[in-house]
CSV table of C-alpha atoms in Angstrom, one decimal:
chain,number,residue,atom,x,y,z
G,1,UNK,CA,156.1,188.3,191.1
G,2,UNK,CA,157.4,189.7,187.6
G,3,UNK,CA,155.3,189.2,184.5
G,4,UNK,CA,157.1,188.1,181.4
G,5,UNK,CA,155.9,189.2,177.7
G,6,UNK,CA,157.1,186.8,175.2
G,7,UNK,CA,157.4,187.8,171.7
G,8,UNK,CA,156.1,186.0,168.7
G,9,UNK,CA,156.9,182.5,167.6
G,10,UNK,CA,159.5,181.9,165.0
G,11,UNK,CA,160.1,179.0,162.8
G,12,UNK,CA,163.8,178.7,162.2
G,13,UNK,CA,165.3,176.4,159.6
G,14,UNK,CA,168.0,174.4,161.4
G,15,UNK,CA,169.1,172.2,158.6
G,16,UNK,CA,167.9,171.6,155.2
G,17,UNK,CA,164.1,170.8,155.3
G,18,UNK,CA,164.2,170.7,158.9
G,19,UNK,CA,162.6,173.5,161.2
G,20,UNK,CA,162.6,174.5,164.9
G,21,UNK,CA,159.3,176.2,166.2
G,22,UNK,CA,160.4,178.5,169.0
G,23,UNK,CA,157.9,180.2,171.1
G,24,UNK,CA,159.7,182.7,173.5
G,25,UNK,CA,160.9,183.2,176.2
G,26,UNK,CA,160.2,179.5,176.9
G,27,UNK,CA,158.9,179.5,180.1
G,28,UNK,CA,156.1,177.8,181.5
G,29,UNK,CA,154.0,176.1,178.9
G,30,UNK,CA,155.7,178.1,176.0
G,31,UNK,CA,157.3,175.3,174.3
G,32,UNK,CA,159.2,174.3,171.2
G,33,UNK,CA,158.1,172.2,168.2
G,34,UNK,CA,159.7,170.5,165.5
G,35,UNK,CA,159.2,170.4,161.5
G,36,UNK,CA,160.7,168.0,158.8
G,37,UNK,CA,159.3,168.8,155.4
G,38,UNK,CA,161.4,166.3,153.1
G,39,UNK,CA,159.6,163.7,151.5
G,40,UNK,CA,156.3,165.2,150.9
G,41,UNK,CA,154.6,164.0,154.2
G,42,UNK,CA,155.9,166.6,156.6
G,43,UNK,CA,156.3,165.3,160.2
G,44,UNK,CA,155.8,167.8,163.2
G,45,UNK,CA,157.3,167.1,166.3
G,46,UNK,CA,155.0,168.1,169.4
G,47,UNK,CA,152.2,170.8,168.9
G,48,UNK,CA,151.5,173.6,171.4
G,49,UNK,CA,149.4,174.3,174.6
G,50,UNK,CA,146.5,176.5,173.7
G,51,UNK,CA,144.2,176.8,170.7
G,52,UNK,CA,145.5,179.9,169.5
G,53,UNK,CA,149.1,178.7,169.8
G,54,UNK,CA,148.5,175.5,167.9
G,55,UNK,CA,146.8,177.8,165.1
G,56,UNK,CA,149.6,179.9,164.9
G,57,UNK,CA,151.9,176.8,164.6
G,58,UNK,CA,149.7,175.5,162.1
G,59,UNK,CA,149.6,178.7,159.8
G,60,UNK,CA,153.7,178.6,160.3
G,61,UNK,CA,153.7,175.0,158.7
G,62,UNK,CA,151.8,176.3,155.9
G,63,UNK,CA,154.0,179.2,155.2
G,64,UNK,CA,157.0,176.6,154.6
G,65,UNK,CA,155.1,173.6,152.8
G,66,UNK,CA,152.1,173.0,150.9
G,67,UNK,CA,151.5,169.6,152.6
G,68,UNK,CA,149.7,169.3,155.9
G,69,UNK,CA,151.8,167.2,158.3
G,70,UNK,CA,151.1,163.5,158.1
G,71,UNK,CA,152.6,162.6,161.4
G,72,UNK,CA,152.7,164.0,164.6
G,73,UNK,CA,155.1,162.7,167.2
G,74,UNK,CA,154.6,163.9,170.7
G,75,UNK,CA,157.9,163.7,172.8
G,76,UNK,CA,156.1,163.3,176.4
G,77,UNK,CA,152.6,163.7,177.7
G,78,UNK,CA,152.4,167.2,179.1
G,79,UNK,CA,149.7,169.5,177.7
G,80,UNK,CA,151.8,172.0,176.5
G,81,UNK,CA,153.6,169.7,173.6
G,82,UNK,CA,150.1,167.8,173.3
G,83,UNK,CA,147.0,169.6,173.5
G,84,UNK,CA,147.4,171.1,169.9
G,85,UNK,CA,147.3,167.5,168.7
G,86,UNK,CA,143.5,167.8,167.7
G,87,UNK,CA,144.2,170.6,165.1
G,88,UNK,CA,146.3,168.1,163.1
G,89,UNK,CA,144.4,164.7,163.7
G,90,UNK,CA,142.4,165.0,160.6
G,91,UNK,CA,145.6,164.5,158.3
G,92,UNK,CA,148.2,163.3,160.5
G,93,UNK,CA,149.0,159.8,162.2
G,94,UNK,CA,149.8,160.6,166.1
G,95,UNK,CA,152.5,158.6,167.2
G,96,UNK,CA,154.0,158.5,170.7
G,97,UNK,CA,155.7,155.9,173.2
G,98,UNK,CA,152.8,153.5,174.5
G,99,UNK,CA,153.5,154.9,178.3
G,100,UNK,CA,153.1,158.5,177.0
G,101,UNK,CA,149.8,157.7,175.4
G,102,UNK,CA,148.6,156.2,178.8
G,103,UNK,CA,149.8,159.0,180.7
G,104,UNK,CA,148.3,161.4,178.6
G,105,UNK,CA,144.8,159.5,178.7
G,106,UNK,CA,145.3,159.4,182.6
G,107,UNK,CA,146.1,163.1,182.9
G,108,UNK,CA,143.4,164.8,180.7
G,109,UNK,CA,143.5,168.3,180.9
G,110,UNK,CA,144.7,168.7,184.4
G,111,UNK,CA,147.2,171.2,183.2
G,112,UNK,CA,144.5,173.4,182.4
G,113,UNK,CA,143.6,173.7,185.9
G,114,UNK,CA,146.8,174.7,187.3
G,115,UNK,CA,146.5,178.1,185.3
G,116,UNK,CA,142.7,179.0,185.2
G,117,UNK,CA,143.2,182.4,183.7
G,118,UNK,CA,145.1,181.3,180.9
G,119,UNK,CA,143.0,181.3,177.6
G,120,UNK,CA,143.5,177.7,176.4
G,121,UNK,CA,140.5,177.7,174.0
G,122,UNK,CA,139.0,174.7,172.5
G,123,UNK,CA,142.0,172.2,173.7
G,124,UNK,CA,141.4,168.5,173.9
G,125,UNK,CA,143.1,165.3,174.6
G,126,UNK,CA,143.9,163.8,171.2
G,127,UNK,CA,145.3,160.4,171.7
G,128,UNK,CA,148.3,158.9,169.8
G,129,UNK,CA,146.7,156.3,167.4
G,130,UNK,CA,150.1,154.8,166.5
G,131,UNK,CA,152.6,153.5,170.0
G,132,UNK,CA,155.9,152.0,170.0
G,133,UNK,CA,158.0,150.2,172.8
G,134,UNK,CA,161.2,149.7,170.9
G,135,UNK,CA,162.7,152.6,168.6
G,136,UNK,CA,160.9,153.3,165.2
G,137,UNK,CA,162.2,155.4,162.1
G,138,UNK,CA,160.2,157.3,159.9
G,139,UNK,CA,161.6,157.5,156.3
G,140,UNK,CA,160.7,161.3,155.3
G,141,UNK,CA,162.6,161.7,151.6
G,142,UNK,CA,166.2,161.5,152.4
G,143,UNK,CA,166.0,162.3,156.0
G,144,UNK,CA,165.5,159.3,158.5
G,145,UNK,CA,163.8,160.4,161.9
G,146,UNK,CA,164.7,157.9,164.6
G,147,UNK,CA,162.3,158.2,167.6
G,148,UNK,CA,163.4,156.5,170.6
G,149,UNK,CA,162.7,156.0,174.4
G,150,UNK,CA,166.1,156.2,176.2
G,151,UNK,CA,164.7,156.1,179.9
G,152,UNK,CA,163.3,157.9,182.6
G,153,UNK,CA,164.3,161.3,182.4
G,154,UNK,CA,161.9,164.8,182.4
G,155,UNK,CA,159.1,162.0,182.7
G,156,UNK,CA,158.9,158.5,183.0
G,157,UNK,CA,158.6,158.1,179.0
G,158,UNK,CA,160.2,160.8,177.3
G,159,UNK,CA,161.1,160.1,173.4
G,160,UNK,CA,163.6,162.2,171.3
G,161,UNK,CA,163.7,162.6,167.4
G,162,UNK,CA,167.4,162.2,166.0
G,163,UNK,CA,168.1,162.8,162.5
G,164,UNK,CA,171.4,161.5,161.8
G,165,UNK,CA,171.6,162.7,158.2
G,166,UNK,CA,171.5,166.1,159.4
G,167,UNK,CA,172.7,165.7,162.9
G,168,UNK,CA,169.7,167.3,164.5
G,169,UNK,CA,168.3,166.1,167.6
G,170,UNK,CA,164.9,167.2,169.0
G,171,UNK,CA,165.2,166.5,172.7
G,172,UNK,CA,162.0,167.1,173.9
G,173,UNK,CA,161.8,168.7,177.6
G,174,UNK,CA,164.8,166.5,178.5
G,175,UNK,CA,167.0,169.2,177.6
G,176,UNK,CA,166.4,172.7,178.6
G,177,UNK,CA,167.8,176.1,177.0
G,178,UNK,CA,167.9,179.0,179.2
G,179,UNK,CA,165.1,177.3,181.3
G,180,UNK,CA,165.5,175.7,184.6
G,181,UNK,CA,165.0,171.6,184.1
G,182,UNK,CA,162.1,169.9,185.3
G,183,UNK,CA,162.1,166.3,186.8
G,184,UNK,CA,158.6,166.8,188.7
G,185,UNK,CA,157.6,163.4,187.5
G,186,UNK,CA,161.0,161.8,186.1
G,187,UNK,CA,164.6,161.5,187.6
G,188,UNK,CA,167.5,163.5,188.2
G,189,UNK,CA,169.9,160.4,187.9
G,190,UNK,CA,167.6,159.2,184.9
G,191,UNK,CA,168.3,162.5,183.1
G,192,UNK,CA,172.1,162.4,183.7
G,193,UNK,CA,172.2,158.9,182.2
G,194,UNK,CA,169.7,160.0,179.1
G,195,UNK,CA,171.8,162.8,178.5
G,196,UNK,CA,174.9,160.8,178.0
G,197,UNK,CA,173.3,158.8,175.5
G,198,UNK,CA,172.2,161.7,173.5
G,199,UNK,CA,175.9,163.0,173.7
G,200,UNK,CA,177.1,159.8,172.4
G,201,UNK,CA,174.6,160.4,169.1
G,202,UNK,CA,176.9,163.1,168.2
G,203,UNK,CA,174.4,165.9,167.6
G,204,UNK,CA,175.5,169.2,165.9
G,205,UNK,CA,172.1,171.0,166.5
G,206,UNK,CA,169.7,170.5,169.3
G,207,UNK,CA,166.3,171.8,169.6
G,208,UNK,CA,165.5,171.7,173.2
G,209,UNK,CA,161.9,171.4,174.7
G,210,UNK,CA,161.7,175.0,175.7
G,211,UNK,CA,164.3,177.8,174.6
G,212,UNK,CA,166.5,178.9,171.9
G,213,UNK,CA,168.1,176.2,169.6
G,214,UNK,CA,171.8,175.3,170.6
G,215,UNK,CA,174.3,172.7,170.3
G,216,UNK,CA,175.9,170.3,172.7
G,217,UNK,CA,176.6,173.2,175.0
G,218,UNK,CA,172.8,172.3,176.2
G,219,UNK,CA,173.8,169.1,177.0
G,220,UNK,CA,176.8,170.6,179.2
G,221,UNK,CA,174.4,173.2,181.0
G,222,UNK,CA,171.6,170.7,181.9
G,223,UNK,CA,174.0,168.1,182.8
G,224,UNK,CA,175.8,170.9,185.1
G,225,UNK,CA,172.2,172.3,186.6
G,226,UNK,CA,171.1,168.4,187.6
G,227,UNK,CA,174.7,167.7,189.4
G,228,UNK,CA,174.2,170.9,191.2
G,229,UNK,CA,170.8,169.6,192.4
G,230,UNK,CA,172.6,166.4,193.5
G,231,UNK,CA,175.1,168.3,195.4
G,232,UNK,CA,172.5,170.4,197.2
G,233,UNK,CA,170.6,167.4,197.8
G,234,UNK,CA,173.6,165.8,199.4
G,235,UNK,CA,174.3,169.0,201.7
G,236,UNK,CA,170.5,169.2,202.6
G,237,UNK,CA,170.3,165.8,203.8
G,238,UNK,CA,173.5,166.2,205.7
G,239,UNK,CA,172.0,169.4,207.4
G,240,UNK,CA,168.7,167.8,208.3
G,241,UNK,CA,167.0,170.4,205.8
G,242,UNK,CA,163.8,169.5,204.3
G,243,UNK,CA,163.8,170.4,200.1
G,244,UNK,CA,161.9,173.5,200.4
G,245,UNK,CA,164.4,174.5,203.3
G,246,UNK,CA,167.4,173.5,201.2
G,247,UNK,CA,166.0,175.5,198.2
G,248,UNK,CA,165.3,178.5,200.2
G,249,UNK,CA,169.1,178.5,201.5
G,250,UNK,CA,170.3,177.6,198.2
G,251,UNK,CA,172.8,179.9,196.0
G,252,UNK,CA,172.1,179.4,192.4
G,253,UNK,CA,175.1,181.0,191.3
G,254,UNK,CA,175.5,180.4,187.5
G,255,UNK,CA,172.0,178.9,187.3
G,256,UNK,CA,170.4,182.2,188.7
G,257,UNK,CA,169.3,183.6,185.3
G,258,UNK,CA,167.6,180.5,184.2
G,259,UNK,CA,163.7,180.9,184.0
G,260,UNK,CA,161.5,179.5,186.4
G,261,UNK,CA,163.7,178.6,189.3
G,262,UNK,CA,161.1,177.4,191.4
G,263,UNK,CA,161.3,174.2,189.7
G,264,UNK,CA,164.6,173.8,192.0
G,265,UNK,CA,162.0,172.5,194.9
G,266,UNK,CA,160.6,169.2,193.0
G,267,UNK,CA,163.7,168.5,191.6
G,268,UNK,CA,165.3,168.3,195.1
G,269,UNK,CA,162.3,166.1,196.1
G,270,UNK,CA,163.5,164.0,193.5
G,271,UNK,CA,167.0,164.2,194.4
G,272,UNK,CA,166.4,163.1,197.9
G,273,UNK,CA,164.2,160.4,197.0
G,274,UNK,CA,166.9,158.8,194.8
G,275,UNK,CA,169.7,159.5,197.6
G,276,UNK,CA,167.4,157.5,199.9
G,277,UNK,CA,167.5,154.5,197.2
G,278,UNK,CA,164.3,155.3,195.2
G,279,UNK,CA,164.1,154.2,191.6
G,280,UNK,CA,164.0,156.8,188.9
G,281,UNK,CA,160.4,158.0,188.2
G,282,UNK,CA,159.4,156.7,191.6
G,283,UNK,CA,155.6,158.0,192.3
G,284,UNK,CA,155.8,161.1,194.5
G,285,UNK,CA,153.0,163.4,195.6
G,286,UNK,CA,152.9,165.6,192.6
G,287,UNK,CA,150.3,167.7,194.2
G,288,UNK,CA,152.4,168.4,197.3
G,289,UNK,CA,155.7,168.9,195.3
G,290,UNK,CA,153.7,171.6,193.0
G,291,UNK,CA,152.0,173.3,196.1
G,292,UNK,CA,155.6,173.6,197.6
G,293,UNK,CA,157.1,175.1,194.4
G,294,UNK,CA,154.2,177.8,194.3
G,295,UNK,CA,155.1,178.3,198.1
G,296,UNK,CA,158.8,179.0,197.3
G,297,UNK,CA,157.8,181.4,194.2
G,298,UNK,CA,155.7,183.2,196.4
G,299,UNK,CA,152.6,182.7,194.3
G,300,UNK,CA,151.4,180.7,191.0
G,301,UNK,CA,154.0,181.1,188.7
G,302,UNK,CA,153.5,183.2,185.5
G,303,UNK,CA,152.4,181.2,182.5
G,304,UNK,CA,152.4,183.2,179.4
G,305,UNK,CA,150.7,180.5,177.3
């Protein structure tokens, strides 16, 4: 098993008063965050997985603005995007979709148990105090930040943050850049539907949940992978293969270079279920799917958080 050595996180200005916080290499739990500094009350989009990484994010914010974030928007409930909330909660209103809050509360610190060797530090679950059902807009100086839940995709309750004046889209984990898309608790078909909605926004710059900043090619590459999974599932079903067997026989072709290829196994489980008529986000045995993914990988995947 190859160990990866991520480099130092970088705060990258992607438009006037808009930043992406990128944590290379974008693999397991090395997520991206966003920052909007216009208007004097900065908004932070997602946090980080560990206490040390959340502190590094806080320090990076302080280097470009004298103001502590007044808002933290969580794009979905996973701990790599939310465990750092507690470091910002004294000054910030934490915002998320109402189902994101509920899932965060239910999951607790479950993620830390998957990788017990990670130095998580003093992390906790700081729940959003402002939730929404319908889209909301934050007015930050001359920037409108439109926060929207567009359907089941990476999870059942993903949100994106769209800045129409800057044409910047913070897509959360619906879109991946150089990493394998992941629909363990979401949907393959739902992700494809949401990607079309994102494309219709007309973004120029896309900050994905993991990996380098890009443009609409990130929508194209994520879509291409998900359609590949659907095709692979169809062939596997026709051949009478289980998702794990289909994954082992698969030729990843143009997707072989994506990080964390073991995600193919739960993605195939999703595609198999949807081919059999399951609704997007239908509950599956998450522990079983994760165990099969570990089996496929030959051990627990490396997490450099």
